[in-house]
Short mmCIF file of C-alpha atoms in Angstrom, two decimals:
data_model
loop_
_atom_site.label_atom_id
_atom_site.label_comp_id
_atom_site.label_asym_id
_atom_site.label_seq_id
_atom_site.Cartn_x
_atom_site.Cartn_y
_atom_site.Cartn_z
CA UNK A 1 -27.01 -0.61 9.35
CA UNK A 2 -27.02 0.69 5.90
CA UNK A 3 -29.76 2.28 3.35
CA UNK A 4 -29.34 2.93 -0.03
CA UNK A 5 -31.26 6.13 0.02
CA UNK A 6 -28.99 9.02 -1.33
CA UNK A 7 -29.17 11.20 1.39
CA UNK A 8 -27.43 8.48 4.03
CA UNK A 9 -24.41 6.48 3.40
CA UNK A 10 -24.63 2.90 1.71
CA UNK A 11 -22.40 1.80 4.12
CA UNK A 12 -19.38 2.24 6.68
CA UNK A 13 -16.25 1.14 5.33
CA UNK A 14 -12.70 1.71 8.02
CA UNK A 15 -9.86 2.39 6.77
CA UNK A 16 -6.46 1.67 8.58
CA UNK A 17 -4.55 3.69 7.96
CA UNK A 18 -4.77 7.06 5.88
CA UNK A 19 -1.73 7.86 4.48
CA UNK A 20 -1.26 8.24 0.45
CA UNK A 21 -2.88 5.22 -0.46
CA UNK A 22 -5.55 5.06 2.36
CA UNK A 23 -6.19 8.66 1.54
CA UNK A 24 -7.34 8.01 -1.90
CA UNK A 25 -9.44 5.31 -1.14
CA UNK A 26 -11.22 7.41 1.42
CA UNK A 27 -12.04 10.52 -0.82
CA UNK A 28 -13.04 7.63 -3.61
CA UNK A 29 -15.44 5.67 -1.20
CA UNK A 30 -17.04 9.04 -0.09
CA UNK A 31 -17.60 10.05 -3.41
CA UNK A 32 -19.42 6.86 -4.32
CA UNK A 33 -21.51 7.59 -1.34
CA UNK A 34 -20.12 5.62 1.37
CA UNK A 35 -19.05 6.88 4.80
CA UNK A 36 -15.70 6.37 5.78
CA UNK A 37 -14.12 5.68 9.49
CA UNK A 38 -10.62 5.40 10.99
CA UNK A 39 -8.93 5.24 14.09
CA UNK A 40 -5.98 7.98 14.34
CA UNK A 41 -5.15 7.31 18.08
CA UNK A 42 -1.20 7.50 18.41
CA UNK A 43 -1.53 8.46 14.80
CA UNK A 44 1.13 11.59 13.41
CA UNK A 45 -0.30 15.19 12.79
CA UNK A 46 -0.38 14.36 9.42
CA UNK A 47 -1.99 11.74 9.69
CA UNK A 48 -4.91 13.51 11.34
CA UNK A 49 -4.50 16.19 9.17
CA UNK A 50 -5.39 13.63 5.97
CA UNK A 51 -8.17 12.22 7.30
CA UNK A 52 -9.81 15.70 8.00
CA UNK A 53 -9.04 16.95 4.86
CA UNK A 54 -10.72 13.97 3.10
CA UNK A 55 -13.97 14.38 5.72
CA UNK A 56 -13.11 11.13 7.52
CA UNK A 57 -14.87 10.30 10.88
CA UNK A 58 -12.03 10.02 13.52
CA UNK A 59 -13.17 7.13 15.90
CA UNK A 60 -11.12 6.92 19.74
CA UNK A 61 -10.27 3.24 19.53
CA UNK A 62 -10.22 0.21 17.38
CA UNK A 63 -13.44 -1.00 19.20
CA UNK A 64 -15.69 1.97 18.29
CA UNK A 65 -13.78 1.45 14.48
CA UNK A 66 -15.46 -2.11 14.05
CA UNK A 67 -18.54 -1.47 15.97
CA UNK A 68 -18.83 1.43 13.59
CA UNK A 69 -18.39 -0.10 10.25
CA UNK A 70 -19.53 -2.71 7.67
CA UNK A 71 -15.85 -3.41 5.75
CA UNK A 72 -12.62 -2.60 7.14
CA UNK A 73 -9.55 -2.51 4.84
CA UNK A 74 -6.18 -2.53 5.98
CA UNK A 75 -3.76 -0.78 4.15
CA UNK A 76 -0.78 0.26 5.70
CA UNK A 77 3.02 -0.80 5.54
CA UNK A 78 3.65 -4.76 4.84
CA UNK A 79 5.89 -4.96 8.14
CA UNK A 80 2.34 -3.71 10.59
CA UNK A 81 -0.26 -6.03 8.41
CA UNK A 82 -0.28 -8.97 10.82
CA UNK A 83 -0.49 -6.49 13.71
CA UNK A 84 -2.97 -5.09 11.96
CA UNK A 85 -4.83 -7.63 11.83
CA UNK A 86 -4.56 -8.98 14.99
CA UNK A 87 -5.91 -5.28 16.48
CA UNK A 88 -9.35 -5.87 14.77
CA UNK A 89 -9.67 -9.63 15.61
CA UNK A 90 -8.55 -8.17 19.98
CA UNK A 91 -11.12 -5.23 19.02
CA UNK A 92 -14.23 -7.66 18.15
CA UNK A 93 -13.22 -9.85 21.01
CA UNK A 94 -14.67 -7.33 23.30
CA UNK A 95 -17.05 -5.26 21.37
CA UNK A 96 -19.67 -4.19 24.14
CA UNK A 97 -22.97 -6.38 22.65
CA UNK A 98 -22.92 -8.95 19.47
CA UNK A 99 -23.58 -7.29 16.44
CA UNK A 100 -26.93 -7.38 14.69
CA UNK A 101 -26.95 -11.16 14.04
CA UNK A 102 -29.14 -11.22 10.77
CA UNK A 103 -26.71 -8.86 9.36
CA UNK A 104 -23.48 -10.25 7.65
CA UNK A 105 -19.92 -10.75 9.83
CA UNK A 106 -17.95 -7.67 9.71
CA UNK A 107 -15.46 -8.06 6.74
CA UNK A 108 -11.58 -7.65 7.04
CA UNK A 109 -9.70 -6.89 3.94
CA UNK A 110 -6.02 -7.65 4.23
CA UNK A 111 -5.08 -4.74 1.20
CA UNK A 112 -1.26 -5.43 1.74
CA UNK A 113 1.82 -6.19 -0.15
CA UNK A 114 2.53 -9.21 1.78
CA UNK A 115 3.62 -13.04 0.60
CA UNK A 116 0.77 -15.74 0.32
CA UNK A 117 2.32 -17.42 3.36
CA UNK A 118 1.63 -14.09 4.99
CA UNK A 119 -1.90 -13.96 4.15
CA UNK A 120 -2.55 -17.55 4.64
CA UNK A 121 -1.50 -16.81 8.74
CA UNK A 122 -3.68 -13.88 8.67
CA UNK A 123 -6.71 -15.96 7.46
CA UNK A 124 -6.01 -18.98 9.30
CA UNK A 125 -5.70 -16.65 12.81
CA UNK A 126 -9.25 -15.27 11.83
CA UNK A 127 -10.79 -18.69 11.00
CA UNK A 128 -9.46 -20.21 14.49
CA UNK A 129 -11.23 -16.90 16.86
CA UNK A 130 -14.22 -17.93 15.97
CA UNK A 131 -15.18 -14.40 15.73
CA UNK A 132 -17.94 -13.03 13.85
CA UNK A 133 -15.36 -11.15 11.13
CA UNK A 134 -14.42 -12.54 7.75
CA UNK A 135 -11.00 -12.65 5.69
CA UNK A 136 -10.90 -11.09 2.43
CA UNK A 137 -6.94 -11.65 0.79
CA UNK A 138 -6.86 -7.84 -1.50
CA UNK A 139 -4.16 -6.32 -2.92
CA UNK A 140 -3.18 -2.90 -4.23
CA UNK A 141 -1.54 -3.27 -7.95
CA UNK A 142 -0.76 0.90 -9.18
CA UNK A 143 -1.18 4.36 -7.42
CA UNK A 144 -3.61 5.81 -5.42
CA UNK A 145 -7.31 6.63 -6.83
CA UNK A 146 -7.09 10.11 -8.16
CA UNK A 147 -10.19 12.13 -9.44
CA UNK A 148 -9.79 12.83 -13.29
CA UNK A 149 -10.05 16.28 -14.09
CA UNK A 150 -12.92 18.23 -15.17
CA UNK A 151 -16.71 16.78 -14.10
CA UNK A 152 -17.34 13.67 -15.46
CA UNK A 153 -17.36 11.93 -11.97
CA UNK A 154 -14.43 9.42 -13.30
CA UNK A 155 -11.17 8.28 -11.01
CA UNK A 156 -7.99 6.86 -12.10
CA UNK A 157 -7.97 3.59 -10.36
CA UNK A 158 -5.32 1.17 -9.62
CA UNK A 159 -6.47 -2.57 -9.80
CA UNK A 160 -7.42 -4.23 -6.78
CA UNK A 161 -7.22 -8.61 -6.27
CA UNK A 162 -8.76 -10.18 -4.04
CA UNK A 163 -9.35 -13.82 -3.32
CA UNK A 164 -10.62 -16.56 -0.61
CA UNK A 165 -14.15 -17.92 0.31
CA UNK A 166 -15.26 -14.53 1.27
CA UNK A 167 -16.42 -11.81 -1.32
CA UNK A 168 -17.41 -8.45 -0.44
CA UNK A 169 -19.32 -8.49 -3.66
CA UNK A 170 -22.15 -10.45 -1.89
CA UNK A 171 -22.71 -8.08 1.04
CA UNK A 172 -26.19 -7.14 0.63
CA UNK A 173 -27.24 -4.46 -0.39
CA UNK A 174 -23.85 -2.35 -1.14
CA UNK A 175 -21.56 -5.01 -1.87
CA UNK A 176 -21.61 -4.60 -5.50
CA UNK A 177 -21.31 -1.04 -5.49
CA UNK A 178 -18.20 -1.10 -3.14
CA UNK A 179 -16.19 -3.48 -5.61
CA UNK A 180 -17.47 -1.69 -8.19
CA UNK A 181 -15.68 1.83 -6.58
CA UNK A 182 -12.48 -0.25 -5.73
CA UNK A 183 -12.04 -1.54 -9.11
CA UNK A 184 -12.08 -5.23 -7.35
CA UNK A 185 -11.97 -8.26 -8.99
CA UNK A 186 -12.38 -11.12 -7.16
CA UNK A 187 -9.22 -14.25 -8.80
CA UNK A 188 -9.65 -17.46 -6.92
CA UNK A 189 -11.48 -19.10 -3.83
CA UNK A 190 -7.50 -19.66 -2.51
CA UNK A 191 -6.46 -17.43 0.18
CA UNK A 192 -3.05 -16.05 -1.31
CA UNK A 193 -3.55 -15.64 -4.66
CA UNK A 194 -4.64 -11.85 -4.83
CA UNK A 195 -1.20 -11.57 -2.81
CA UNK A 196 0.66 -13.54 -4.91
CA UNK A 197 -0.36 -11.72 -7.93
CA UNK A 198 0.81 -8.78 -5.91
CA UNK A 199 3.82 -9.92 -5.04
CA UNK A 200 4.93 -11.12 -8.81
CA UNK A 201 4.17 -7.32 -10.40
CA UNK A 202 5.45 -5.73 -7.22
CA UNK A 203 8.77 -7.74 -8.43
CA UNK A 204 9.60 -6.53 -11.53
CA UNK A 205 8.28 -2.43 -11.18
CA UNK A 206 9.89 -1.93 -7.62
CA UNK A 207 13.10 -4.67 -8.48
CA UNK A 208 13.39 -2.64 -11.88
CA UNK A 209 13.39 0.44 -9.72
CA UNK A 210 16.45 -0.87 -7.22
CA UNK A 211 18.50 -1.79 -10.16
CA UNK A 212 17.98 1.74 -11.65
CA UNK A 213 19.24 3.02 -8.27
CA UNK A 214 22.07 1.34 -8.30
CA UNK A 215 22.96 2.02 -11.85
CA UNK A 216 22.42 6.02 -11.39
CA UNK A 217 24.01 6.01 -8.57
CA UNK A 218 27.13 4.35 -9.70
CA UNK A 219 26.95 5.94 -12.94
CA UNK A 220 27.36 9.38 -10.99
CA UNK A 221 30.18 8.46 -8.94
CA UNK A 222 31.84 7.79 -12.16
CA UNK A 223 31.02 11.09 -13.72
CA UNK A 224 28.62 9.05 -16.65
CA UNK A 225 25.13 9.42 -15.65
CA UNK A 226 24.65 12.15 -18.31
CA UNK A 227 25.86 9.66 -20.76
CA UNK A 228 23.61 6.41 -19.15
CA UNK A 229 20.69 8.57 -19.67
CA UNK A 230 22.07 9.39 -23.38
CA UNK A 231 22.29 6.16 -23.81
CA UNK A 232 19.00 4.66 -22.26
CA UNK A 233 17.08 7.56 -24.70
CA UNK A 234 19.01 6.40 -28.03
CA UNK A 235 18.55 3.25 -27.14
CA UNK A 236 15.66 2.04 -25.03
CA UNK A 237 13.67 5.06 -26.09
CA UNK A 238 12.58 8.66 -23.90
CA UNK A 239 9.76 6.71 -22.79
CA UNK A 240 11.65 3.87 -21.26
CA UNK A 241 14.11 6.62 -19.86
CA UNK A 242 11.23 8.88 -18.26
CA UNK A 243 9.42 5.80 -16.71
CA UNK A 244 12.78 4.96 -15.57
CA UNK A 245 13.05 8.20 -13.74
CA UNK A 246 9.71 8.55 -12.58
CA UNK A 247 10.15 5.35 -10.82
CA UNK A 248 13.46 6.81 -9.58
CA UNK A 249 11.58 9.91 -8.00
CA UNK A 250 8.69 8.46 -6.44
CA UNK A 251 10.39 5.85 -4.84
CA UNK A 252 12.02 8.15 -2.14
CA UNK A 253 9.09 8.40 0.62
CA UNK A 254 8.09 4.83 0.11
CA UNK A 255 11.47 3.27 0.24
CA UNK A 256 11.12 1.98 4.29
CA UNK A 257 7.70 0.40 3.36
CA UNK A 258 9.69 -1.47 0.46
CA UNK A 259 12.09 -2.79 2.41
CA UNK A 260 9.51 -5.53 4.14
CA UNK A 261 7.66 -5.46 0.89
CA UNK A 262 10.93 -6.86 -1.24
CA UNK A 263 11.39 -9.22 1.73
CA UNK A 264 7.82 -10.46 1.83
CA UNK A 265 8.58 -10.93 -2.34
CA UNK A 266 12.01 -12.65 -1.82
CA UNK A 267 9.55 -15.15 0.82
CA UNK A 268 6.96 -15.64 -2.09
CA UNK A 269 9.15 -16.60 -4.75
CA UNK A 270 11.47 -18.73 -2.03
CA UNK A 271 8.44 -20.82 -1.06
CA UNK A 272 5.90 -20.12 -4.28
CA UNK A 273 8.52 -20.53 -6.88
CA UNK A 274 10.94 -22.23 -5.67
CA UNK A 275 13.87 -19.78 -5.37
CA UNK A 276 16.43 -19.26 -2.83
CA UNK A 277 15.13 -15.67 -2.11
CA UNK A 278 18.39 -13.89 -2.28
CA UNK A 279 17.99 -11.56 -5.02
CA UNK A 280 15.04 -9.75 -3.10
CA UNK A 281 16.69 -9.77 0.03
CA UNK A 282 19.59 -8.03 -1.64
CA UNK A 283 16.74 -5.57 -3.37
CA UNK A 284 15.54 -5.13 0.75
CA UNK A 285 18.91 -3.82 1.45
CA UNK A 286 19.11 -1.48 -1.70
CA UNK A 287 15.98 0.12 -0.28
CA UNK A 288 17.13 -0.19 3.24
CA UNK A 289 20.15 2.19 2.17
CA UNK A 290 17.74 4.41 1.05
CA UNK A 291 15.56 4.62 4.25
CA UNK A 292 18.72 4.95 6.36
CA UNK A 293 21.67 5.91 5.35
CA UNK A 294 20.32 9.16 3.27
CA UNK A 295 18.56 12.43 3.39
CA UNK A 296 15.91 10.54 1.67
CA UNK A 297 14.81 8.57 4.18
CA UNK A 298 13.15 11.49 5.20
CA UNK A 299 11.23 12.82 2.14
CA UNK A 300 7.24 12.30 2.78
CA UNK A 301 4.74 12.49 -0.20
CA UNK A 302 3.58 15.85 -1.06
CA UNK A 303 6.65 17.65 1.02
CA UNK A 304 9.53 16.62 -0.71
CA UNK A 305 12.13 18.46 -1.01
CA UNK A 306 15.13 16.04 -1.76
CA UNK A 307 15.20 13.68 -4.90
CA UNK A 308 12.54 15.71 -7.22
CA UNK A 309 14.60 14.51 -10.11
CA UNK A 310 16.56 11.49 -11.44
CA UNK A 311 19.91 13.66 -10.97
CA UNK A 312 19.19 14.69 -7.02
CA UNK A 313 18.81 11.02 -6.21
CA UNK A 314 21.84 9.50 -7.18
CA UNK A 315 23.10 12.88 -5.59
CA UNK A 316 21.71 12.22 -2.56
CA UNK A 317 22.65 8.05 -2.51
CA UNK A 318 26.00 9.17 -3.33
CA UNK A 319 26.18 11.94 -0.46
CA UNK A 320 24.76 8.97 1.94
CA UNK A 321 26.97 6.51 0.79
CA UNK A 322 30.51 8.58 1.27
CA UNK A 323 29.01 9.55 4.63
CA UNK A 324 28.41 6.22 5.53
CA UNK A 325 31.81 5.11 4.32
CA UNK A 326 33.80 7.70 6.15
CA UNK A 327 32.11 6.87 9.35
CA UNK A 328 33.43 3.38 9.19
CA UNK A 329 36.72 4.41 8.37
#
């Protein structure tokens, strides 16, 4: 299917679906000289309008997307992973012909913030279809890939897990070179444990995050957030304070993916840890609020026009929050 010649692709890889994340990987992969599929049917405008920007070839249906390509990575909100998955596996079920049979199963690469448990259902419904399509367990762990400036050819990666008895590494011919682009490091044989790891560091950045929420938040009702962020600079440091805020100001757009995300957490460390699960389904709501109940629910990265600083976010929770409270007056 693939050559290694430079003028043709070294391989196909799909990607479901292209928004922030998904977008990065694309322009990465097609920089590294792969081609890059997806299927945008039912998709928003700017969804479409991503994928053309980043030259990716727009395929009419989830069959043509796995008869097209080599590696298919999911990567789209925790809450449509399963679903996601399940489209591929319904998708080879009735791919017109078998694929080349000397060549290796397509590979499925679960890329999603989702609990072990979660993943181990995913494999497990893979393993029972009999299907020719392997399970790869990957997470995401940082931002997007984003080209460094200037020519050098280097990205700014995030780190990418993965784990079970299936590595793209040993595709022939490409394999390599595709972990190699993702930054991915295959931790364990054990479907679960790339998610896991997820899961865990996903805990304390975006759980640090929903407890600096509230704290602004009620800090500004009071009239002291001037005087937290004093504070948090003397004492914690400007660094502590601006990471603080960052977090603060890019969580906006994201905050309805989170809310699965912290629930698919508050699962892990319920039946991985040992915990009741409580204090993540309480983090779920903080994020729900956010999705909701406030103007910035409806900020999308790269158009935002709400919560561009620390200040306008507990502005805008506060504003949701007394409108949400006089309704139920």
């Amino acid at each position: 299917m693939a050559t290694t010649n430079r003028h043709t692709p070294l391989a196909t890889i799909g990607i479901l679906s292209i928004g922030d994340m998904g977008l990065g990987i694309a322009k990465l992969l097609k920089a590294k000289g792969f081609s890059v599929a997806t299927n945008c049917q039912g998709r928003s405008q700017d969804t479409i309008d991503r994928a053309a920007e980043a030259h990716v070839n727009m395929l009419p249906s989830d069959v043509a997307l796995v008869g097209a390509c080599d590696v298919i990575l999911s990567v789209v909100p925790p809450r449509d992973a399963e679903a996601t998955a399940q489209r591929i596996l319904d998708a080879v079920a009735v791919l017109p012909g078998a694929r080349d049979p000397d060549a290796p199963p397509l590979h499925f690469a679960d890329m999603n913030a989702v609990a072990p448990s979660t993943s181990r259902a995913m494999a497990a419904s893979f393993a029972k279809s009999g299907l020719p399509v392997a399970f790869v367990d990957g997470s995401i762990i940082g931002g997007p890939p984003t080209p460094l400036q200037g020519e050098s050819g280097e990205w700014s990666l995030p780190l990418m897990p993965a784990s079970g008895p299936h590595k793209l590494a040993d595709l022939p011919r490409y394999g390599e070179q595709l972990t190699a682009a993702l930054r991915m490091r295959h931790i364990s044989d054990e479907v679960g444990a790339a998610s896991g790891l997820k899961m865990c560091f996903a805990s304390m950045t975006k759980g640090y995050t929903a407890i600096a929420l509230q704290a602004f938040t009620s800090a500004r009702r009071m009239g002291v957030l001037g005087d937290l962020q004093d504070a948090m600079r003397t004492v914690a440091g400007p660094a502590r304070l601006e990471q603080t805020e960052a977090g603060l100001v890019g969580m906006a757009p994201k905050a309805y993916r989170w809310v699965c995300e912290m629930e698919e957490i508050g699962k892990t460390h319920a039946e991985e840890g040992g915990f009741d699960g409580d204090l993540f389904r309480g983090v779920a709501g903080v994020y729900r609020t956010v999705a909701d109940d406030t103007v910035l629910g409806l900020e999308k990265v790269g158009k935002r026009v709400r919560g561009t600083t620390a200040d306008d976010i507990a502005q805008a929770m506060v504003e949701g929050m007394e409108a949400k409270r006089r309704k139920t007056e």
